[in-house]
N, CA, C and O atoms as CSV, one atom per row, in Angstrom:
chain,resi,resn,atom,element,x,y,z
A,1,UNK,N,N,0.827,-1.186,0.000
A,1,UNK,CA,C,0.000,0.000,0.000
A,1,UNK,C,C,0.871,1.250,0.000
A,1,UNK,O,O,1.956,1.264,0.582
A,2,UNK,N,N,0.396,2.276,-0.644
A,2,UNK,CA,C,1.140,3.530,-0.705
A,2,UNK,C,C,1.342,4.106,0.693
A,2,UNK,O,O,2.381,4.702,0.976
A,3,UNK,N,N,0.362,3.931,1.560
A,3,UNK,CA,C,0.494,4.459,2.926
A,3,UNK,C,C,1.659,3.820,3.673
A,3,UNK,O,O,2.158,4.408,4.633
A,4,UNK,N,N,2.109,2.633,3.264
A,4,UNK,CA,C,3.262,1.980,3.890
A,4,UNK,C,C,4.560,2.734,3.616
A,4,UNK,O,O,5.544,2.543,4.330
A,5,UNK,N,N,4.577,3.592,2.586
A,5,UNK,CA,C,5.785,4.338,2.244
A,5,UNK,C,C,6.049,5.489,3.221
A,5,UNK,O,O,7.198,5.881,3.424
A,6,UNK,N,N,4.992,6.025,3.819
A,6,UNK,CA,C,5.150,7.131,4.772
A,6,UNK,C,C,5.945,6.625,5.972
A,6,UNK,O,O,5.624,5.592,6.560
A,7,UNK,N,N,6.986,7.374,6.320
A,7,UNK,CA,C,7.869,6.986,7.418
A,7,UNK,C,C,9.129,6.268,6.966
A,7,UNK,O,O,10.082,6.147,7.736
A,8,UNK,N,N,9.146,5.785,5.713
A,8,UNK,CA,C,10.357,5.141,5.198
A,8,UNK,C,C,11.453,6.184,5.035
A,8,UNK,O,O,11.173,7.329,4.679
A,9,UNK,N,N,12.696,5.798,5.292
A,9,UNK,CA,C,13.849,6.663,5.074
A,9,UNK,C,C,14.262,6.520,3.615
A,9,UNK,O,O,14.319,5.412,3.079
A,10,UNK,N,N,14.548,7.653,2.978
A,10,UNK,CA,C,14.914,7.656,1.556
A,10,UNK,C,C,16.413,7.884,1.425
A,10,UNK,O,O,16.970,8.823,1.994
A,11,UNK,N,N,17.044,7.015,0.673
A,11,UNK,CA,C,18.474,7.101,0.359
A,11,UNK,C,C,18.573,7.251,-1.151
A,11,UNK,O,O,17.924,6.516,-1.896
A,12,UNK,N,N,19.387,8.209,-1.607
A,12,UNK,CA,C,19.447,8.468,-3.044
A,12,UNK,C,C,20.864,8.727,-3.505
A,12,UNK,O,O,21.702,9.230,-2.756
A,13,UNK,N,N,21.114,8.375,-4.749
A,13,UNK,CA,C,22.366,8.737,-5.411
A,13,UNK,C,C,21.992,9.394,-6.727
A,13,UNK,O,O,20.936,9.121,-7.298
A,14,UNK,N,N,22.876,10.265,-7.199
A,14,UNK,CA,C,22.673,10.917,-8.492
A,14,UNK,C,C,23.989,10.858,-9.244
A,14,UNK,O,O,25.039,11.215,-8.710
A,15,UNK,N,N,23.926,10.412,-10.468
A,15,UNK,CA,C,25.136,10.346,-11.282
A,15,UNK,C,C,26.245,9.584,-10.577
A,15,UNK,O,O,26.066,8.435,-10.175
A,16,UNK,N,N,27.389,10.235,-10.431
A,16,UNK,CA,C,28.529,9.584,-9.782
A,16,UNK,C,C,28.600,9.887,-8.285
A,16,UNK,O,O,29.521,9.430,-7.609
A,17,UNK,N,N,27.640,10.652,-7.760
A,17,UNK,CA,C,27.645,11.005,-6.338
A,17,UNK,C,C,27.327,9.785,-5.480
A,17,UNK,O,O,26.593,8.887,-5.891
A,18,UNK,N,N,27.896,9.777,-4.282
A,18,UNK,CA,C,27.659,8.686,-3.350
A,18,UNK,C,C,26.218,8.724,-2.846
A,18,UNK,O,O,25.545,9.753,-2.918
A,19,UNK,N,N,25.764,7.594,-2.339
A,19,UNK,CA,C,24.428,7.501,-1.768
A,19,UNK,C,C,24.372,8.357,-0.513
A,19,UNK,O,O,25.278,8.317,0.320
A,20,UNK,N,N,23.293,9.138,-0.382
A,20,UNK,CA,C,23.106,9.941,0.833
A,20,UNK,C,C,21.678,9.775,1.332
A,20,UNK,O,O,20.755,9.533,0.554
A,21,UNK,N,N,21.516,9.908,2.623
A,21,UNK,CA,C,20.186,9.829,3.196
A,21,UNK,C,C,19.517,11.181,3.061
A,21,UNK,O,O,20.059,12.198,3.494
A,22,UNK,N,N,18.325,11.192,2.454
A,22,UNK,CA,C,17.591,12.433,2.294
A,22,UNK,C,C,16.695,12.705,3.490
A,22,UNK,O,O,16.566,13.853,3.916
A,23,UNK,N,N,16.085,11.688,4.028
A,23,UNK,CA,C,15.174,11.848,5.153
A,23,UNK,C,C,13.960,10.959,4.987
A,23,UNK,O,O,13.933,10.089,4.117
A,24,UNK,N,N,12.955,11.177,5.822
A,24,UNK,CA,C,11.770,10.329,5.781
A,24,UNK,C,C,10.729,10.811,4.773
A,24,UNK,O,O,10.647,11.996,4.453
A,25,UNK,N,N,9.945,9.863,4.286
A,25,UNK,CA,C,8.777,10.193,3.473
A,25,UNK,C,C,7.716,10.712,4.437
A,25,UNK,O,O,7.312,10.003,5.359
A,26,UNK,N,N,7.264,11.949,4.228
A,26,UNK,CA,C,6.250,12.526,5.108
A,26,UNK,C,C,4.849,12.439,4.513
A,26,UNK,O,O,3.855,12.553,5.230
A,27,UNK,N,N,4.775,12.235,3.188
A,27,UNK,CA,C,3.474,12.112,2.538
A,27,UNK,C,C,3.691,11.579,1.129
A,27,UNK,O,O,4.805,11.620,0.605
A,28,UNK,N,N,2.636,11.085,0.529
A,28,UNK,CA,C,2.643,10.676,-0.876
A,28,UNK,C,C,1.562,11.507,-1.557
A,28,UNK,O,O,0.389,11.434,-1.193
A,29,UNK,N,N,1.971,12.305,-2.556
A,29,UNK,CA,C,1.080,13.273,-3.205
A,29,UNK,C,C,0.640,12.719,-4.563
A,29,UNK,O,O,1.457,12.281,-5.373
A,30,UNK,N,N,-0.674,12.753,-4.784
A,30,UNK,CA,C,-1.245,12.305,-6.062
A,30,UNK,C,C,-1.806,13.499,-6.810
A,30,UNK,O,O,-2.097,14.533,-6.210
A,31,UNK,N,N,-1.959,13.357,-8.129
A,31,UNK,CA,C,-2.622,14.380,-8.926
A,31,UNK,C,C,-1.680,15.375,-9.578
A,31,UNK,O,O,-2.143,16.309,-10.234
A,32,UNK,N,N,-0.373,15.208,-9.420
A,32,UNK,CA,C,0.583,16.133,-10.023
A,32,UNK,C,C,1.185,15.552,-11.297
A,32,UNK,O,O,2.199,16.048,-11.789
A,33,UNK,N,N,0.579,14.528,-11.819
A,33,UNK,CA,C,1.088,13.854,-13.000
A,33,UNK,C,C,0.717,12.387,-12.918
A,33,UNK,O,O,-0.125,11.993,-12.111
A,34,UNK,N,N,1.343,11.588,-13.750
A,34,UNK,CA,C,1.011,10.168,-13.761
A,34,UNK,C,C,1.543,9.418,-12.560
A,34,UNK,O,O,0.917,8.462,-12.101
A,35,UNK,N,N,2.689,9.834,-12.040
A,35,UNK,CA,C,3.310,9.130,-10.920
A,35,UNK,C,C,3.048,9.874,-9.615
A,35,UNK,O,O,3.037,11.104,-9.591
A,36,UNK,N,N,2.838,9.133,-8.532
A,36,UNK,CA,C,2.738,9.800,-7.239
A,36,UNK,C,C,4.097,10.399,-6.871
A,36,UNK,O,O,5.139,9.929,-7.327
A,37,UNK,N,N,4.069,11.433,-6.049
A,37,UNK,CA,C,5.298,12.090,-5.602
A,37,UNK,C,C,5.558,11.754,-4.145
A,37,UNK,O,O,4.669,11.864,-3.301
A,38,UNK,N,N,6.790,11.344,-3.860
A,38,UNK,CA,C,7.190,11.149,-2.470
A,38,UNK,C,C,7.577,12.508,-1.913
A,38,UNK,O,O,8.465,13.168,-2.454
A,39,UNK,N,N,6.931,12.931,-0.851
A,39,UNK,CA,C,7.312,14.164,-0.164
A,39,UNK,C,C,8.325,13.759,0.891
A,39,UNK,O,O,7.996,13.040,1.834
A,40,UNK,N,N,9.563,14.223,0.732
A,40,UNK,CA,C,10.671,13.811,1.598
A,40,UNK,C,C,11.240,15.036,2.292
A,40,UNK,O,O,11.499,16.053,1.650
A,41,UNK,N,N,11.433,14.944,3.584
A,41,UNK,CA,C,11.942,16.068,4.382
A,41,UNK,C,C,13.401,15.819,4.748
A,41,UNK,O,O,13.739,14.803,5.356
A,42,UNK,N,N,14.272,16.779,4.359
A,42,UNK,CA,C,15.689,16.742,4.742
A,42,UNK,C,C,15.955,18.037,5.509
A,42,UNK,O,O,16.218,19.075,4.902
A,43,UNK,N,N,15.889,17.979,6.821
A,43,UNK,CA,C,16.045,19.192,7.620
A,43,UNK,C,C,14.951,20.175,7.270
A,43,UNK,O,O,13.768,19.846,7.356
A,44,UNK,N,N,15.337,21.394,6.871
A,44,UNK,CA,C,14.368,22.425,6.499
A,44,UNK,C,C,13.925,22.293,5.047
A,44,UNK,O,O,12.950,22.930,4.647
A,45,UNK,N,N,14.619,21.479,4.247
A,45,UNK,CA,C,14.277,21.317,2.829
A,45,UNK,C,C,13.239,20.225,2.641
A,45,UNK,O,O,13.139,19.287,3.432
A,46,UNK,N,N,12.479,20.374,1.581
A,46,UNK,CA,C,11.498,19.365,1.212
A,46,UNK,C,C,11.679,19.043,-0.264
A,46,UNK,O,O,11.829,19.939,-1.095
A,47,UNK,N,N,11.664,17.769,-0.574
A,47,UNK,CA,C,11.780,17.322,-1.959
A,47,UNK,C,C,10.483,16.638,-2.360
A,47,UNK,O,O,9.864,15.958,-1.542
A,48,UNK,N,N,10.073,16.809,-3.591
A,48,UNK,CA,C,8.974,16.058,-4.187
A,48,UNK,C,C,9.597,15.212,-5.292
A,48,UNK,O,O,10.014,15.729,-6.329
A,49,UNK,N,N,9.653,13.918,-5.054
A,49,UNK,CA,C,10.359,13.003,-5.954
A,49,UNK,C,C,9.362,12.045,-6.582
A,49,UNK,O,O,8.634,11.360,-5.865
A,50,UNK,N,N,9.314,11.984,-7.913
A,50,UNK,CA,C,8.397,11.030,-8.561
A,50,UNK,C,C,8.737,9.601,-8.151
A,50,UNK,O,O,9.891,9.179,-8.222
A,51,UNK,N,N,7.730,8.874,-7.726
A,51,UNK,CA,C,7.918,7.477,-7.332
A,51,UNK,C,C,7.656,6.615,-8.554
A,51,UNK,O,O,6.557,6.098,-8.753
A,52,UNK,N,N,8.705,6.472,-9.373
A,52,UNK,CA,C,8.603,5.725,-10.625
A,52,UNK,C,C,9.611,4.582,-10.624
A,52,UNK,O,O,10.646,4.651,-9.960
A,53,UNK,N,N,9.303,3.558,-11.358
A,53,UNK,CA,C,10.147,2.368,-11.412
A,53,UNK,C,C,11.571,2.688,-11.878
A,53,UNK,O,O,12.533,2.107,-11.376
A,54,UNK,N,N,11.706,3.606,-12.831
A,54,UNK,CA,C,13.025,3.902,-13.385
A,54,UNK,C,C,13.967,4.559,-12.359
A,54,UNK,O,O,15.184,4.494,-12.530
A,55,UNK,N,N,13.440,5.183,-11.309
A,55,UNK,CA,C,14.272,5.791,-10.265
A,55,UNK,C,C,14.462,4.867,-9.063
A,55,UNK,O,O,15.341,5.097,-8.232
A,56,UNK,N,N,13.645,3.832,-8.972
A,56,UNK,CA,C,13.613,2.993,-7.779
A,56,UNK,C,C,14.600,1.839,-7.888
A,56,UNK,O,O,14.506,0.996,-8.780
A,57,UNK,N,N,15.543,1.827,-6.962
A,57,UNK,CA,C,16.509,0.732,-6.908
A,57,UNK,C,C,15.999,-0.369,-5.986
A,57,UNK,O,O,16.083,-1.551,-6.320
A,58,UNK,N,N,15.464,0.023,-4.811
A,58,UNK,CA,C,14.981,-0.968,-3.860
A,58,UNK,C,C,13.993,-0.327,-2.887
A,58,UNK,O,O,14.175,0.812,-2.458
A,59,UNK,N,N,12.953,-1.071,-2.552
A,59,UNK,CA,C,12.016,-0.684,-1.498
A,59,UNK,C,C,11.956,-1.851,-0.525
A,59,UNK,O,O,11.572,-2.960,-0.896
A,60,UNK,N,N,12.337,-1.598,0.719
A,60,UNK,CA,C,12.309,-2.635,1.746
A,60,UNK,C,C,11.431,-2.136,2.886
A,60,UNK,O,O,11.883,-1.391,3.756
A,61,UNK,N,N,10.170,-2.558,2.868
A,61,UNK,CA,C,9.233,-2.087,3.879
A,61,UNK,C,C,9.534,-2.638,5.261
A,61,UNK,O,O,9.176,-2.016,6.261
A,62,UNK,N,N,10.195,-3.809,5.339
A,62,UNK,CA,C,10.515,-4.384,6.652
A,62,UNK,C,C,11.531,-3.530,7.405
A,62,UNK,O,O,11.511,-3.480,8.635
A,63,UNK,N,N,12.429,-2.850,6.662
A,63,UNK,CA,C,13.412,-1.969,7.306
A,63,UNK,C,C,13.072,-0.497,7.095
A,63,UNK,O,O,13.817,0.390,7.513
A,64,UNK,N,N,11.913,-0.242,6.426
A,64,UNK,CA,C,11.455,1.136,6.160
A,64,UNK,C,C,12.529,1.916,5.397
A,64,UNK,O,O,12.892,3.024,5.792
A,65,UNK,N,N,13.035,1.337,4.305
A,65,UNK,CA,C,14.122,1.937,3.518
A,65,UNK,C,C,13.759,1.933,2.040
A,65,UNK,O,O,13.335,0.915,1.492
A,66,UNK,N,N,13.934,3.091,1.404
A,66,UNK,CA,C,13.730,3.236,-0.038
A,66,UNK,C,C,15.039,3.738,-0.628
A,66,UNK,O,O,15.573,4.753,-0.181
A,67,UNK,N,N,15.562,3.031,-1.633
A,67,UNK,CA,C,16.782,3.454,-2.321
A,67,UNK,C,C,16.422,3.889,-3.735
A,67,UNK,O,O,15.761,3.165,-4.480
A,68,UNK,N,N,16.878,5.100,-4.086
A,68,UNK,CA,C,16.588,5.672,-5.392
A,68,UNK,C,C,17.877,6.037,-6.120
A,68,UNK,O,O,18.885,6.356,-5.490
A,69,UNK,N,N,17.838,5.989,-7.441
A,69,UNK,CA,C,18.906,6.507,-8.294
A,69,UNK,C,C,18.248,7.600,-9.127
A,69,UNK,O,O,17.417,7.324,-9.992
A,70,UNK,N,N,18.631,8.844,-8.855
A,70,UNK,CA,C,17.973,10.002,-9.465
A,70,UNK,C,C,18.834,10.623,-10.556
A,70,UNK,O,O,20.058,10.499,-10.526
A,71,UNK,N,N,18.205,11.290,-11.519
A,71,UNK,CA,C,18.964,11.984,-12.559
A,71,UNK,C,C,19.818,13.099,-11.955
A,71,UNK,O,O,19.428,13.726,-10.970
A,72,UNK,N,N,20.962,13.332,-12.542
A,72,UNK,CA,C,21.867,14.397,-12.105
A,72,UNK,C,C,21.117,15.722,-12.048
A,72,UNK,O,O,20.433,16.087,-13.004
A,73,UNK,N,N,21.238,16.436,-10.950
A,73,UNK,CA,C,20.635,17.752,-10.792
A,73,UNK,C,C,19.203,17.757,-10.285
A,73,UNK,O,O,18.659,18.826,-10.010
A,74,UNK,N,N,18.584,16.607,-10.156
A,74,UNK,CA,C,17.182,16.571,-9.742
A,74,UNK,C,C,16.956,17.175,-8.355
A,74,UNK,O,O,15.952,17.854,-8.137
A,75,UNK,N,N,17.857,16.941,-7.435
A,75,UNK,CA,C,17.681,17.447,-6.075
A,75,UNK,C,C,17.952,18.944,-5.974
A,75,UNK,O,O,17.658,19.558,-4.948
A,76,UNK,N,N,18.506,19.531,-7.022
A,76,UNK,CA,C,18.764,20.965,-7.023
A,76,UNK,C,C,17.669,21.755,-7.736
A,76,UNK,O,O,17.745,22.982,-7.810
A,77,UNK,N,N,16.665,21.079,-8.254
A,77,UNK,CA,C,15.613,21.767,-9.005
A,77,UNK,C,C,14.880,22.805,-8.176
A,77,UNK,O,O,14.444,23.823,-8.713
A,78,UNK,N,N,14.735,22.571,-6.886
A,78,UNK,CA,C,14.019,23.524,-6.048
A,78,UNK,C,C,14.969,24.426,-5.258
A,78,UNK,O,O,14.540,25.134,-4.347
A,79,UNK,N,N,16.237,24.399,-5.601
A,79,UNK,CA,C,17.217,25.227,-4.888
A,79,UNK,C,C,16.928,26.698,-5.137
A,79,UNK,O,O,16.431,27.065,-6.202
A,80,UNK,N,N,17.237,27.545,-4.156
A,80,UNK,CA,C,17.001,28.980,-4.362
A,80,UNK,C,C,17.858,29.515,-5.501
A,80,UNK,O,O,18.983,29.065,-5.715
A,81,UNK,N,N,17.317,30.465,-6.214
A,81,UNK,CA,C,18.052,31.093,-7.306
A,81,UNK,C,C,19.100,32.033,-6.717
A,81,UNK,O,O,19.127,32.265,-5.509
A,82,UNK,N,N,19.949,32.565,-7.568
A,82,UNK,CA,C,20.938,33.540,-7.125
A,82,UNK,C,C,20.266,34.800,-6.610
A,82,UNK,O,O,19.051,34.816,-6.415
A,83,UNK,N,N,21.024,35.839,-6.392
A,83,UNK,CA,C,20.474,37.100,-5.910
A,83,UNK,C,C,19.440,37.617,-6.894
A,83,UNK,O,O,19.592,37.456,-8.105
A,84,UNK,N,N,18.379,38.245,-6.371
A,84,UNK,CA,C,17.393,38.824,-7.286
A,84,UNK,C,C,18.039,39.836,-8.228
A,84,UNK,O,O,19.051,40.452,-7.894
A,85,UNK,N,N,17.448,39.999,-9.398
A,85,UNK,CA,C,17.998,40.884,-10.426
A,85,UNK,C,C,18.190,42.301,-9.894
A,85,UNK,O,O,19.165,42.964,-10.251
A,86,UNK,N,N,17.288,42.769,-9.059
A,86,UNK,CA,C,17.393,44.129,-8.527
A,86,UNK,C,C,18.664,44.308,-7.686
A,86,UNK,O,O,19.263,45.383,-7.694
A,87,UNK,N,N,19.079,43.259,-6.960
A,87,UNK,CA,C,20.302,43.331,-6.166
A,87,UNK,C,C,21.529,43.309,-7.057
A,87,UNK,O,O,22.512,43.990,-6.766
A,88,UNK,N,N,21.492,42.529,-8.154
A,88,UNK,CA,C,22.648,42.447,-9.047
A,88,UNK,C,C,22.870,43.748,-9.784
A,88,UNK,O,O,24.017,44.146,-9.990
A,89,UNK,N,N,21.799,44.428,-10.190
A,89,UNK,CA,C,21.954,45.663,-10.964
A,89,UNK,C,C,22.215,46.878,-10.086
A,89,UNK,O,O,22.509,47.954,-10.608
A,90,UNK,N,N,22.116,46.739,-8.775
A,90,UNK,CA,C,22.335,47.858,-7.853
A,90,UNK,C,C,23.825,48.129,-7.641
A,90,UNK,O,O,24.185,49.095,-6.969
A,91,UNK,N,N,24.673,47.308,-8.194
A,91,UNK,CA,C,26.120,47.456,-7.989
A,91,UNK,C,C,26.645,48.653,-8.657
A,91,UNK,O,O,27.843,48.926,-8.585
């Protein structure tokens, strides 16, 4: 069941980067496309990661662990942009 994913710890690697723990699944969001999104909390950051077969390496519900292999740059998609344009042109 999808509800079994909530509380699982998510571990992910991207490209050549080592596997890192992102945090727990806090919710599973539907309606944002064909695949449900895992809402994962890493400290103050939140990631919405498509739960699709092509990204999923392993799901072990007995140990509450999800391992993903994500495309390079995916975890930076929601990163803050540089300084606002008004600050850059004020120089």
